[in-house]
mmCIF file of C-alpha atoms and ligand atoms in Angstrom:
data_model
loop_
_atom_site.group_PDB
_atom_site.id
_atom_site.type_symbol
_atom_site.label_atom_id
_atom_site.label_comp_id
_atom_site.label_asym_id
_atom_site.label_seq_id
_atom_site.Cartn_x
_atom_site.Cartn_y
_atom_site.Cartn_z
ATOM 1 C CA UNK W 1 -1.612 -26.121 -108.699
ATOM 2 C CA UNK W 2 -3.979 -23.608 -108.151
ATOM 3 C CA UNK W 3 -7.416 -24.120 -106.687
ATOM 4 C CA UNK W 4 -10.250 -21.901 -105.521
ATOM 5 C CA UNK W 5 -12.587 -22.937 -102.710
ATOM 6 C CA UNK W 6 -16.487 -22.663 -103.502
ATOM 7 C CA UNK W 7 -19.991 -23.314 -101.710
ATOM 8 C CA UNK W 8 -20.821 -27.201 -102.386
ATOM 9 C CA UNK W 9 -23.558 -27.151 -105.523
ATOM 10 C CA UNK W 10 -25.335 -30.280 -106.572
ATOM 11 C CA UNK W 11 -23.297 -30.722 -109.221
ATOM 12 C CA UNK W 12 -20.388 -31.216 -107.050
ATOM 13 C CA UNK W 13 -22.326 -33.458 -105.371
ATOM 14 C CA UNK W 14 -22.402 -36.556 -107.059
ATOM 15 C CA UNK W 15 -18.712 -36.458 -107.085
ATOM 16 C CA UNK W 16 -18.354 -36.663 -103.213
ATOM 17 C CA UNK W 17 -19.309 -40.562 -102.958
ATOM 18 C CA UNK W 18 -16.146 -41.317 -104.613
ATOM 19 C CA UNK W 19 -13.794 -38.918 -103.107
ATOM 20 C CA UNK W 20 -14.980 -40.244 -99.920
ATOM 21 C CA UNK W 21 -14.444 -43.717 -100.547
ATOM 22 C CA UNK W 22 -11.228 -42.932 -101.890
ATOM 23 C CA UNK W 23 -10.518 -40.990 -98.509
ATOM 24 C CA UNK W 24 -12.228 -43.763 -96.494
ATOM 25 C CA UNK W 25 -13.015 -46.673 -97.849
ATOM 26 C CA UNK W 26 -16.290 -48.335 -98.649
ATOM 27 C CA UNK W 27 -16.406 -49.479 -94.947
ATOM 28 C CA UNK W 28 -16.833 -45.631 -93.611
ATOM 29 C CA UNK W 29 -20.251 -45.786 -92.435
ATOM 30 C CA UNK W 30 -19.161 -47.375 -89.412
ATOM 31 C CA UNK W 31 -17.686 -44.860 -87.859
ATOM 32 C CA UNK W 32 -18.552 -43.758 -84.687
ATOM 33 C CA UNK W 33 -18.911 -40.136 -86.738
ATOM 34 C CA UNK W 34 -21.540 -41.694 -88.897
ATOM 35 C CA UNK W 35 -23.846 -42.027 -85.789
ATOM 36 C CA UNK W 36 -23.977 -38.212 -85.960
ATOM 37 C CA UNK W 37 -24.829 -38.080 -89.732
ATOM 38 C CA UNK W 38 -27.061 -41.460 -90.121
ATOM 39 C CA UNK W 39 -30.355 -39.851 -91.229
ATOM 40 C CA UNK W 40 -29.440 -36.010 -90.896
ATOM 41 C CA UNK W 41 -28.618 -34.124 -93.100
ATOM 42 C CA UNK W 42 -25.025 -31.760 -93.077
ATOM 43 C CA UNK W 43 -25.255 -28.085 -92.298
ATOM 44 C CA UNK W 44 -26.224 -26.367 -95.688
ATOM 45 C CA UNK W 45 -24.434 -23.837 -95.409
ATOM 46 C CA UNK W 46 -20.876 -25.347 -94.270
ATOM 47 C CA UNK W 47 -20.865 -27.187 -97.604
ATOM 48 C CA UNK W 48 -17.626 -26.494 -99.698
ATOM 49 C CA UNK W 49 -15.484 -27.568 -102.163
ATOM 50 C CA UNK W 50 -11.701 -27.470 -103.899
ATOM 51 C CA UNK W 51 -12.354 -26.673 -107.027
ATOM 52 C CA UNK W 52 -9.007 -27.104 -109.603
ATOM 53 C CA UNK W 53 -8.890 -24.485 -112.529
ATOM 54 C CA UNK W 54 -11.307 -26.953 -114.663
ATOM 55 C CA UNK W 55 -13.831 -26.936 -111.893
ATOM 56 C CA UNK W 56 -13.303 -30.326 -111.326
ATOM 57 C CA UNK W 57 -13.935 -31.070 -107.143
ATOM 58 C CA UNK W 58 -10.360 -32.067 -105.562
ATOM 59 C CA UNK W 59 -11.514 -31.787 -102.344
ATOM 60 C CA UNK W 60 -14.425 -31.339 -99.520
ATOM 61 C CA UNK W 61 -15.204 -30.341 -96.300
ATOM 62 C CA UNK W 62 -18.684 -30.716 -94.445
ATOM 63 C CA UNK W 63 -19.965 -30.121 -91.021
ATOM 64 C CA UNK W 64 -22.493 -31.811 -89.181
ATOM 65 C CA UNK W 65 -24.959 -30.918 -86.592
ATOM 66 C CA UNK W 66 -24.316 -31.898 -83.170
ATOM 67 C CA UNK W 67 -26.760 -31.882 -80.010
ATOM 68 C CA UNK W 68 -24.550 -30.569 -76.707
ATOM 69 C CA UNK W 69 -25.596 -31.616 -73.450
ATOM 70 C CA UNK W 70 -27.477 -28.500 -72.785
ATOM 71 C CA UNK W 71 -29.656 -29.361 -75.755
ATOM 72 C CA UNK W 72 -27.951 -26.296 -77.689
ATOM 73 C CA UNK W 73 -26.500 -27.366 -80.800
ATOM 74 C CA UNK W 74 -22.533 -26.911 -82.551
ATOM 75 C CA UNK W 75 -20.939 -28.589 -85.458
ATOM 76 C CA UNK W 76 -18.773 -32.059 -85.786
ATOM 77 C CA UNK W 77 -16.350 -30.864 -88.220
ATOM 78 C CA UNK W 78 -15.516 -33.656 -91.226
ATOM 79 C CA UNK W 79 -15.705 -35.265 -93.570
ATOM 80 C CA UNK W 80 -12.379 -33.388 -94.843
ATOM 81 C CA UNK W 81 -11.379 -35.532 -97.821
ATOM 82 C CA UNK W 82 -8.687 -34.742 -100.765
ATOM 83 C CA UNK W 83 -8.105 -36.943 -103.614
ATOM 84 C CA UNK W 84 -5.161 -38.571 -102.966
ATOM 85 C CA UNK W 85 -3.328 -37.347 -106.147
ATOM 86 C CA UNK W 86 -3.783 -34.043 -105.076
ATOM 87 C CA UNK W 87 -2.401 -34.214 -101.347
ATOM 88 C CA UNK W 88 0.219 -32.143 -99.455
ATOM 89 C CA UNK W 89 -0.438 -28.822 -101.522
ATOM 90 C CA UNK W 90 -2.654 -27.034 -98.762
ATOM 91 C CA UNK W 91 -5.861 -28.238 -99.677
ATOM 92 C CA UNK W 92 -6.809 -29.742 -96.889
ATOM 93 C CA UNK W 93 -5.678 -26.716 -94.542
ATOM 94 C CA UNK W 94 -7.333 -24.514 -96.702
ATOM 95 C CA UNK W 95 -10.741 -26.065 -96.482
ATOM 96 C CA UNK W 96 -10.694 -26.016 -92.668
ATOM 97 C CA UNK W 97 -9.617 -23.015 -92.413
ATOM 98 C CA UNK W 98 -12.668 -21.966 -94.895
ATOM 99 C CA UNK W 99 -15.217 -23.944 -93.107
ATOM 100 C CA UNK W 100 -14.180 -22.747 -90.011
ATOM 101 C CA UNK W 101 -14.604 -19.131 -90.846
ATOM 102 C CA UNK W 102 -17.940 -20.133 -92.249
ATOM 103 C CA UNK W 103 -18.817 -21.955 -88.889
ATOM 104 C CA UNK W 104 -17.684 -18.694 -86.968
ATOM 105 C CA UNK W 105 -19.893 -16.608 -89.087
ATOM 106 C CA UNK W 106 -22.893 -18.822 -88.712
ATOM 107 C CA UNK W 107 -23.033 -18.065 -85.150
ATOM 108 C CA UNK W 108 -21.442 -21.613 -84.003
ATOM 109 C CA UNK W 109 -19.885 -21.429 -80.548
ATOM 110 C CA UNK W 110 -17.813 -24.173 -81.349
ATOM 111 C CA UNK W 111 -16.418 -27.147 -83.359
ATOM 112 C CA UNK W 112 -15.879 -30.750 -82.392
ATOM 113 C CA UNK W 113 -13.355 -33.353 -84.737
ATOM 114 C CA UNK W 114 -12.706 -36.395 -83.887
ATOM 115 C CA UNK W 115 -9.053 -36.799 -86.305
ATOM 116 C CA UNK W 116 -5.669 -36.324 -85.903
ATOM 117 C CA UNK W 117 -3.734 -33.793 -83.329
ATOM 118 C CA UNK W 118 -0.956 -33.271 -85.309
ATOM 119 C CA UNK W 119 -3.480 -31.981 -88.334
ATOM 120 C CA UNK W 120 -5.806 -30.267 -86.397
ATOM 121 C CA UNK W 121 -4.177 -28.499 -83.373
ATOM 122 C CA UNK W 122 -2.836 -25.681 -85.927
ATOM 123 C CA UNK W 123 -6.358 -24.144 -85.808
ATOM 124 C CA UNK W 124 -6.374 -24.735 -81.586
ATOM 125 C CA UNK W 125 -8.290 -27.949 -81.628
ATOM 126 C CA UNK W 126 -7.617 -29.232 -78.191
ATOM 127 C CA UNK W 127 -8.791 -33.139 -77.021
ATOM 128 C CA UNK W 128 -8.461 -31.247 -73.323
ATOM 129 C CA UNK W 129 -11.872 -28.952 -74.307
ATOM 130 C CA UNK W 130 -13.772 -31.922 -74.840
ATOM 131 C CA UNK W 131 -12.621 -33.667 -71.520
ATOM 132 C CA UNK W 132 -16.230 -33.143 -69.987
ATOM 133 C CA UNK W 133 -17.820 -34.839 -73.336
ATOM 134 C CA UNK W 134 -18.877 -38.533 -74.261
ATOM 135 C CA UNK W 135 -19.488 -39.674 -77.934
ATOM 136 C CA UNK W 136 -21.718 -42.647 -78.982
ATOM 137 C CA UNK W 137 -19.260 -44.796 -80.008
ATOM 138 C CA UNK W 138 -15.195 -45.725 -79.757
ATOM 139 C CA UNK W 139 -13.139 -42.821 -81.725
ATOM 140 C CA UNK W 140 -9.436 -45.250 -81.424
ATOM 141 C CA UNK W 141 -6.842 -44.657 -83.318
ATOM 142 C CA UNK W 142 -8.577 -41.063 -84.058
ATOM 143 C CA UNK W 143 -8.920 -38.126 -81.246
ATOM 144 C CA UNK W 144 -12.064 -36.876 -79.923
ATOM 145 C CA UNK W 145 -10.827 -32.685 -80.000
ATOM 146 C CA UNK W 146 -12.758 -29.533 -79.685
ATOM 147 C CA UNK W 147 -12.156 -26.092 -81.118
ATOM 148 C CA UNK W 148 -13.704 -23.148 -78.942
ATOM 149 C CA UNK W 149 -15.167 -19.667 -80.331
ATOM 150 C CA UNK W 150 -16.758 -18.635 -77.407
ATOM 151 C CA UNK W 151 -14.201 -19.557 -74.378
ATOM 152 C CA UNK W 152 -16.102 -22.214 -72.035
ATOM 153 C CA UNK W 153 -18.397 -23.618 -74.335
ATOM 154 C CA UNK W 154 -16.820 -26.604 -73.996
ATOM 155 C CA UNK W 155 -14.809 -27.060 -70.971
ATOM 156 C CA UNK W 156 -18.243 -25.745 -68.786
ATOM 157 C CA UNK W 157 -19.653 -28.548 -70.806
ATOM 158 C CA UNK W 158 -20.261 -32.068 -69.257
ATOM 159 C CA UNK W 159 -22.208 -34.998 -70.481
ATOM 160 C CA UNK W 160 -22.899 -36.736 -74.167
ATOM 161 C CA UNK W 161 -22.441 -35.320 -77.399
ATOM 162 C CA UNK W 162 -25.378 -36.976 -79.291
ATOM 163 C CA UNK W 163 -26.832 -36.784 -82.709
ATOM 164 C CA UNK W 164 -28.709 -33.772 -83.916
ATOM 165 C CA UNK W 165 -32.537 -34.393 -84.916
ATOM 166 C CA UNK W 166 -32.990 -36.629 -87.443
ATOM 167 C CA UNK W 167 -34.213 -34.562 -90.667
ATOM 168 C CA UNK W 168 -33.149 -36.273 -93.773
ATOM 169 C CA UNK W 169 -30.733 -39.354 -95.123
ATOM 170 C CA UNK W 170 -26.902 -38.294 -95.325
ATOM 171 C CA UNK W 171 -24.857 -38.365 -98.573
HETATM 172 C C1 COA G 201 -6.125 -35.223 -94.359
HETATM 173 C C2 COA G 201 -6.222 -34.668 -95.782
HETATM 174 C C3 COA G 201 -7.593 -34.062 -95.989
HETATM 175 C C4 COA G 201 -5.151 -33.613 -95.931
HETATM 176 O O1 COA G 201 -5.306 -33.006 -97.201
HETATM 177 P P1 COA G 201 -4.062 -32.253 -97.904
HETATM 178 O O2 COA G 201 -4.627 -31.380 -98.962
HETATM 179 O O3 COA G 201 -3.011 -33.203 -98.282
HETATM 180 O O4 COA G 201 -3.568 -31.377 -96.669
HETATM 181 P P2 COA G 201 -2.568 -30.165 -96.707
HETATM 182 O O5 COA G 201 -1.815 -30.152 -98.017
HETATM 183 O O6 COA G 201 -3.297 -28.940 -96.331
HETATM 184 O O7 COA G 201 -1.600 -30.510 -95.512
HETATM 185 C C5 COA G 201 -0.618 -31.467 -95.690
HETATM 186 C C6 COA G 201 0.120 -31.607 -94.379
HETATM 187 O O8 COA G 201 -0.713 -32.317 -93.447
HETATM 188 C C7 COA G 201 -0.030 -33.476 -93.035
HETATM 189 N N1 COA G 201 -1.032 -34.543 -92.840
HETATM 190 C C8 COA G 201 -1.812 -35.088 -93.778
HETATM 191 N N2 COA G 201 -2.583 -36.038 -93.220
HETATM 192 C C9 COA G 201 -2.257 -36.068 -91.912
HETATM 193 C C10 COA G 201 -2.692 -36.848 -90.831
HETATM 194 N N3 COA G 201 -3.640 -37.800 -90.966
HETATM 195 N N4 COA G 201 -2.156 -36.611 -89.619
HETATM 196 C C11 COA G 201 -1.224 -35.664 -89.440
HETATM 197 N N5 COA G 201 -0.757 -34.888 -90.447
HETATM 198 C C12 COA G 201 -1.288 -35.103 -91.661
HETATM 199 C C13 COA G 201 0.922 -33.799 -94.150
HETATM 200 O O9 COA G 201 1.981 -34.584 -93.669
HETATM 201 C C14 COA G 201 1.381 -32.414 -94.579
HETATM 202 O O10 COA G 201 2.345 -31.911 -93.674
HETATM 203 P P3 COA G 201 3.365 -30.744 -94.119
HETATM 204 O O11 COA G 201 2.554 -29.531 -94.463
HETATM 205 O O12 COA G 201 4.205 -30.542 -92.904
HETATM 206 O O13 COA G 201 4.092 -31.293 -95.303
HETATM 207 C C15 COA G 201 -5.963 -35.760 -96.852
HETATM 208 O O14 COA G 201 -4.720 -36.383 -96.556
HETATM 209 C C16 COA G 201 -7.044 -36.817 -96.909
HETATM 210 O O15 COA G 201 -8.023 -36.674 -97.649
HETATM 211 N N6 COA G 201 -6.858 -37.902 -96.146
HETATM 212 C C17 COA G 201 -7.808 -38.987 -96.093
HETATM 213 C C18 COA G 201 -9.024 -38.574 -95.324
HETATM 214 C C19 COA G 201 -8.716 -38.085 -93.929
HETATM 215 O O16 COA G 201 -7.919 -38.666 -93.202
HETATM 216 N N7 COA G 201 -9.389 -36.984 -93.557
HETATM 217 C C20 COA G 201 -9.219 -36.332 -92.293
HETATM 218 C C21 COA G 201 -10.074 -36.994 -91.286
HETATM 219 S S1 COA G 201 -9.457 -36.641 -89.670
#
């Protein structure tokens, strides 16, 4: 089925609560990855959406400001959510591969994930870039992974990934 990918509107919005929970569950919030997005708000522009041929939203894909150890800051890829009726047609690939051109283009140096290696190391995530990195929290049964744009951004990187400055409440 064919779908188009599109900057996230407010519109789409109010549909993202329940692809999410559908995606994660109600309990979500207490992921270690929420510690990042508790009271900030995603990168604006890294907001996109599957859109099917109706312009209904079959899928989403947000980043998340991260502070580095260096104080500089990057982007925690996810959520990257799908409606589950809708899986296994290249959705999912095709929104990272979107927001990851759009992360590129914003100047980001690189891209963190904590998910799945067998998903994610198609695009060159690598849990060995992040070796030098802490997060706030326990990741298990997920992997903590970085992708790099510019080469050493992460493996000359040492010390804890922590939230970006708090700005506004998450969705
Ligand atoms: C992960 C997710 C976004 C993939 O969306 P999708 O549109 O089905 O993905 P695609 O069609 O692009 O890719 C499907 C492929 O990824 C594989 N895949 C899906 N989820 C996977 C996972 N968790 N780990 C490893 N591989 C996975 C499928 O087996 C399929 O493999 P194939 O191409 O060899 O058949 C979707 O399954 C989803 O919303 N899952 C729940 C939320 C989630 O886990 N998000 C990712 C957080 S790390």
């Amino acid at each position: 089925m064919a779908f188009t990918i599109v900057n996230e509107e407010s519109d789409h919005t109010v549909h993202l609560t329940n692809l999410l929970d559908s995606a994660f569950g109600t309990g979500r919030k207490g992921r270690t990855v929420y510690r990042f997005r508790d009271g900030v708000a995603p990168v604006d522009t890294l907001r996109y959406v599957a859109l099917g041929q109706d312009g209904s939203v079959w899928g989403s894909i947000r980043f998340w400001p991260v502070a580095m150890p260096d104080g500089g800051v990057e982007v925690l890829l996810g959520p990257l959510a799908v409606f589950p009726k809708l899986r296994g047609q290249g959705i999912g690939k095709a929104l990272v591969a979107h927001g990851l051109a759009g992360a590129r283009a914003a100047g980001y140096r690189a891209v963190l994930i904590v998910g799945e290696p067998d998903y994610y190391r198609p695009f060159g995530f690598r849990p060995e870039h992040v070796s030098g990195l802490t997060l706030p929290g326990s990741v298990a049964p997920l992997t903590f992974m970085g992708l790099e744009f510019e080469e050493g951004r992460l493996t000359h990187a040492a010390g804890p990934v922590l939230p970006a400055l708090r700005r506004e409440r998450s969705a």
